[in-house]
C-alpha cells in the first residue's frame, strides 16, 4: 500500500494516504490483491522496501486509468524518493516485464502524468509507446512479443 501511494504522481496537494487509496478510482488497484493474474516484484534495501512494480488485469466494465484491453495487464511502479536516480526503477521494470513475458501476456500498459518526465523517459527507454490520453494522463503500451 505504501508503494501504491508512492506511485501516484501528484505534485501539489496530494491527499492523505488513506483518503487517496480508498477513493473509488484508485481502490480498484489494490482491492482483493492476490487474485489470479496479480503480480509484483519488490526491491529491498537493508530488508526495507525501496521500490516495487506490479500489474493487474482489468476489463471493459472496470477499467483502470491505463486500460488498453482485457488481455493487457496495467502496470504500476514506485520508487521511494530516497532511492531514486540509482537504477532501481529500470531493474524493477525489467523484472516485471520478464514476469509478464513468462505469464504469456501480449503487452503491458500504464498510465503516466506527462509532466513526470523522469518516468516518461524510463518508459520510452524500455519501449513503451504513447497510445492515448485518459483525463490528464497518457496511456502507454509495451508490446511483449518483441521481448520473447
Short mmCIF file of C-alpha atoms in Angstrom, two decimals:
data_model
loop_
_atom_site.label_atom_id
_atom_site.label_comp_id
_atom_site.label_asym_id
_atom_site.label_seq_id
_atom_site.Cartn_x
_atom_site.Cartn_y
_atom_site.Cartn_z
CA UNK A 1 0.00 0.00 0.00
CA UNK A 2 2.89 2.36 0.71
CA UNK A 3 4.30 1.71 -2.76
CA UNK A 4 0.87 2.19 -4.33
CA UNK A 5 0.56 5.58 -2.64
CA UNK A 6 4.08 6.49 -3.73
CA UNK A 7 3.26 5.55 -7.34
CA UNK A 8 0.52 8.19 -7.66
CA UNK A 9 2.19 11.31 -9.06
CA UNK A 10 0.54 14.43 -7.65
CA UNK A 11 2.87 17.43 -7.47
CA UNK A 12 0.89 19.57 -5.03
CA UNK A 13 -1.95 18.89 -2.65
CA UNK A 14 -1.64 15.09 -2.62
CA UNK A 15 -4.44 13.76 -0.39
CA UNK A 16 -3.55 11.71 2.69
CA UNK A 17 -2.73 8.04 2.06
CA UNK A 18 -5.99 6.55 3.34
CA UNK A 19 -8.18 9.08 1.55
CA UNK A 20 -6.41 8.66 -1.79
CA UNK A 21 -6.05 4.86 -1.76
CA UNK A 22 -9.69 4.36 -0.76
CA UNK A 23 -11.13 6.67 -3.42
CA UNK A 24 -13.25 4.75 -5.97
CA UNK A 25 -10.96 5.29 -8.97
CA UNK A 26 -7.87 4.18 -7.05
CA UNK A 27 -9.14 1.46 -4.69
CA UNK A 28 -9.65 -0.96 -7.61
CA UNK A 29 -5.87 -1.20 -7.94
CA UNK A 30 -5.44 -2.78 -4.52
CA UNK A 31 -8.79 -4.33 -3.56
CA UNK A 32 -8.58 -8.10 -3.16
CA UNK A 33 -4.90 -8.09 -4.13
CA UNK A 34 -3.68 -11.60 -4.87
CA UNK A 35 -6.40 -12.58 -7.29
CA UNK A 36 -5.38 -14.57 -10.37
CA UNK A 37 -3.12 -12.50 -12.62
CA UNK A 38 -1.91 -10.11 -9.90
CA UNK A 39 1.90 -9.98 -9.89
CA UNK A 40 4.50 -7.87 -8.13
CA UNK A 41 8.24 -7.56 -7.66
CA UNK A 42 9.67 -5.70 -4.68
CA UNK A 43 13.13 -4.23 -4.26
CA UNK A 44 14.50 -4.49 -0.74
CA UNK A 45 17.40 -2.44 0.56
CA UNK A 46 18.56 -3.40 4.05
CA UNK A 47 15.38 -5.52 4.33
CA UNK A 48 13.20 -2.43 3.74
CA UNK A 49 11.01 -1.91 0.63
CA UNK A 50 12.72 0.64 -1.60
CA UNK A 51 10.52 0.16 -4.64
CA UNK A 52 8.03 -2.10 -6.33
CA UNK A 53 6.47 -2.84 -9.70
CA UNK A 54 3.21 -4.71 -10.18
CA UNK A 55 0.44 -5.43 -12.65
CA UNK A 56 -3.21 -6.33 -12.64
CA UNK A 57 -5.82 -7.11 -15.28
CA UNK A 58 -8.94 -5.02 -15.71
CA UNK A 59 -11.85 -5.42 -18.10
CA UNK A 60 -14.20 -3.18 -20.04
CA UNK A 61 -16.62 -2.91 -17.10
CA UNK A 62 -13.92 -1.94 -14.59
CA UNK A 63 -11.20 -0.09 -16.47
CA UNK A 64 -8.04 1.28 -14.94
CA UNK A 65 -6.54 4.61 -15.98
CA UNK A 66 -4.12 2.89 -18.35
CA UNK A 67 -6.65 0.40 -19.72
CA UNK A 68 -5.97 -0.87 -23.24
CA UNK A 69 -7.86 -4.17 -23.36
CA UNK A 70 -8.83 -7.10 -21.14
CA UNK A 71 -5.70 -9.14 -22.06
CA UNK A 72 -3.20 -6.38 -21.24
CA UNK A 73 -2.28 -6.00 -17.57
CA UNK A 74 -1.92 -2.47 -16.28
CA UNK A 75 1.40 -1.76 -14.67
CA UNK A 76 2.24 0.30 -11.61
CA UNK A 77 5.70 1.21 -10.33
CA UNK A 78 7.05 3.19 -7.40
CA UNK A 79 10.45 4.04 -6.02
CA UNK A 80 10.78 5.67 -2.61
CA UNK A 81 12.18 9.17 -3.05
CA UNK A 82 15.40 8.38 -1.16
CA UNK A 83 16.19 5.55 -3.65
CA UNK A 84 15.53 7.36 -6.93
CA UNK A 85 18.25 8.02 -9.52
CA UNK A 86 20.05 4.78 -8.60
CA UNK A 87 18.88 2.46 -11.39
CA UNK A 88 16.28 0.74 -9.24
CA UNK A 89 13.36 1.71 -11.49
CA UNK A 90 14.82 0.11 -14.59
CA UNK A 91 15.72 -3.08 -12.70
CA UNK A 92 12.19 -3.35 -11.29
CA UNK A 93 10.65 -2.68 -14.70
CA UNK A 94 12.85 -5.27 -16.39
CA UNK A 95 11.86 -7.80 -13.72
CA UNK A 96 8.13 -7.21 -14.05
CA UNK A 97 8.36 -7.21 -17.86
CA UNK A 98 10.10 -10.60 -17.75
CA UNK A 99 7.36 -11.85 -15.42
CA UNK A 100 4.67 -10.71 -17.87
CA UNK A 101 6.51 -12.44 -20.74
CA UNK A 102 6.70 -15.64 -18.64
CA UNK A 103 2.99 -15.35 -17.87
CA UNK A 104 2.27 -15.17 -21.61
CA UNK A 105 0.80 -11.67 -21.82
CA UNK A 106 0.97 -9.97 -25.23
CA UNK A 107 1.55 -6.49 -23.81
CA UNK A 108 1.64 -4.27 -20.73
CA UNK A 109 0.07 -0.83 -20.33
CA UNK A 110 0.40 2.01 -17.88
CA UNK A 111 -0.86 5.49 -17.12
CA UNK A 112 1.62 8.31 -16.60
CA UNK A 113 1.40 12.01 -15.95
CA UNK A 114 3.24 13.56 -18.92
CA UNK A 115 4.70 16.13 -16.52
CA UNK A 116 6.58 13.28 -14.80
CA UNK A 117 9.40 13.44 -17.32
CA UNK A 118 11.69 11.00 -15.47
CA UNK A 119 9.01 8.32 -15.68
CA UNK A 120 8.20 9.07 -19.32
CA UNK A 121 11.90 8.80 -20.23
CA UNK A 122 12.17 5.46 -18.42
CA UNK A 123 9.10 4.06 -20.14
CA UNK A 124 10.29 5.24 -23.56
CA UNK A 125 13.71 3.69 -22.93
CA UNK A 126 12.02 0.36 -22.20
CA UNK A 127 9.98 0.52 -25.42
CA UNK A 128 6.61 1.77 -24.18
CA UNK A 129 4.74 3.84 -26.75
CA UNK A 130 2.08 6.50 -26.32
CA UNK A 131 -1.35 5.14 -27.33
CA UNK A 132 -3.77 7.75 -25.99
CA UNK A 133 -4.83 10.13 -23.26
CA UNK A 134 -7.16 9.46 -20.34
CA UNK A 135 -8.01 12.63 -18.47
CA UNK A 136 -4.70 14.42 -17.98
CA UNK A 137 -2.59 11.24 -18.17
CA UNK A 138 -1.01 9.40 -21.05
CA UNK A 139 -1.67 5.74 -21.67
CA UNK A 140 1.42 3.88 -22.85
CA UNK A 141 1.78 0.32 -24.08
CA UNK A 142 4.66 -2.14 -24.45
CA UNK A 143 4.40 -4.94 -27.00
CA UNK A 144 5.84 -8.00 -25.23
CA UNK A 145 6.08 -10.08 -28.40
CA UNK A 146 9.27 -8.12 -29.06
CA UNK A 147 10.67 -9.26 -25.68
CA UNK A 148 10.37 -13.04 -26.18
#
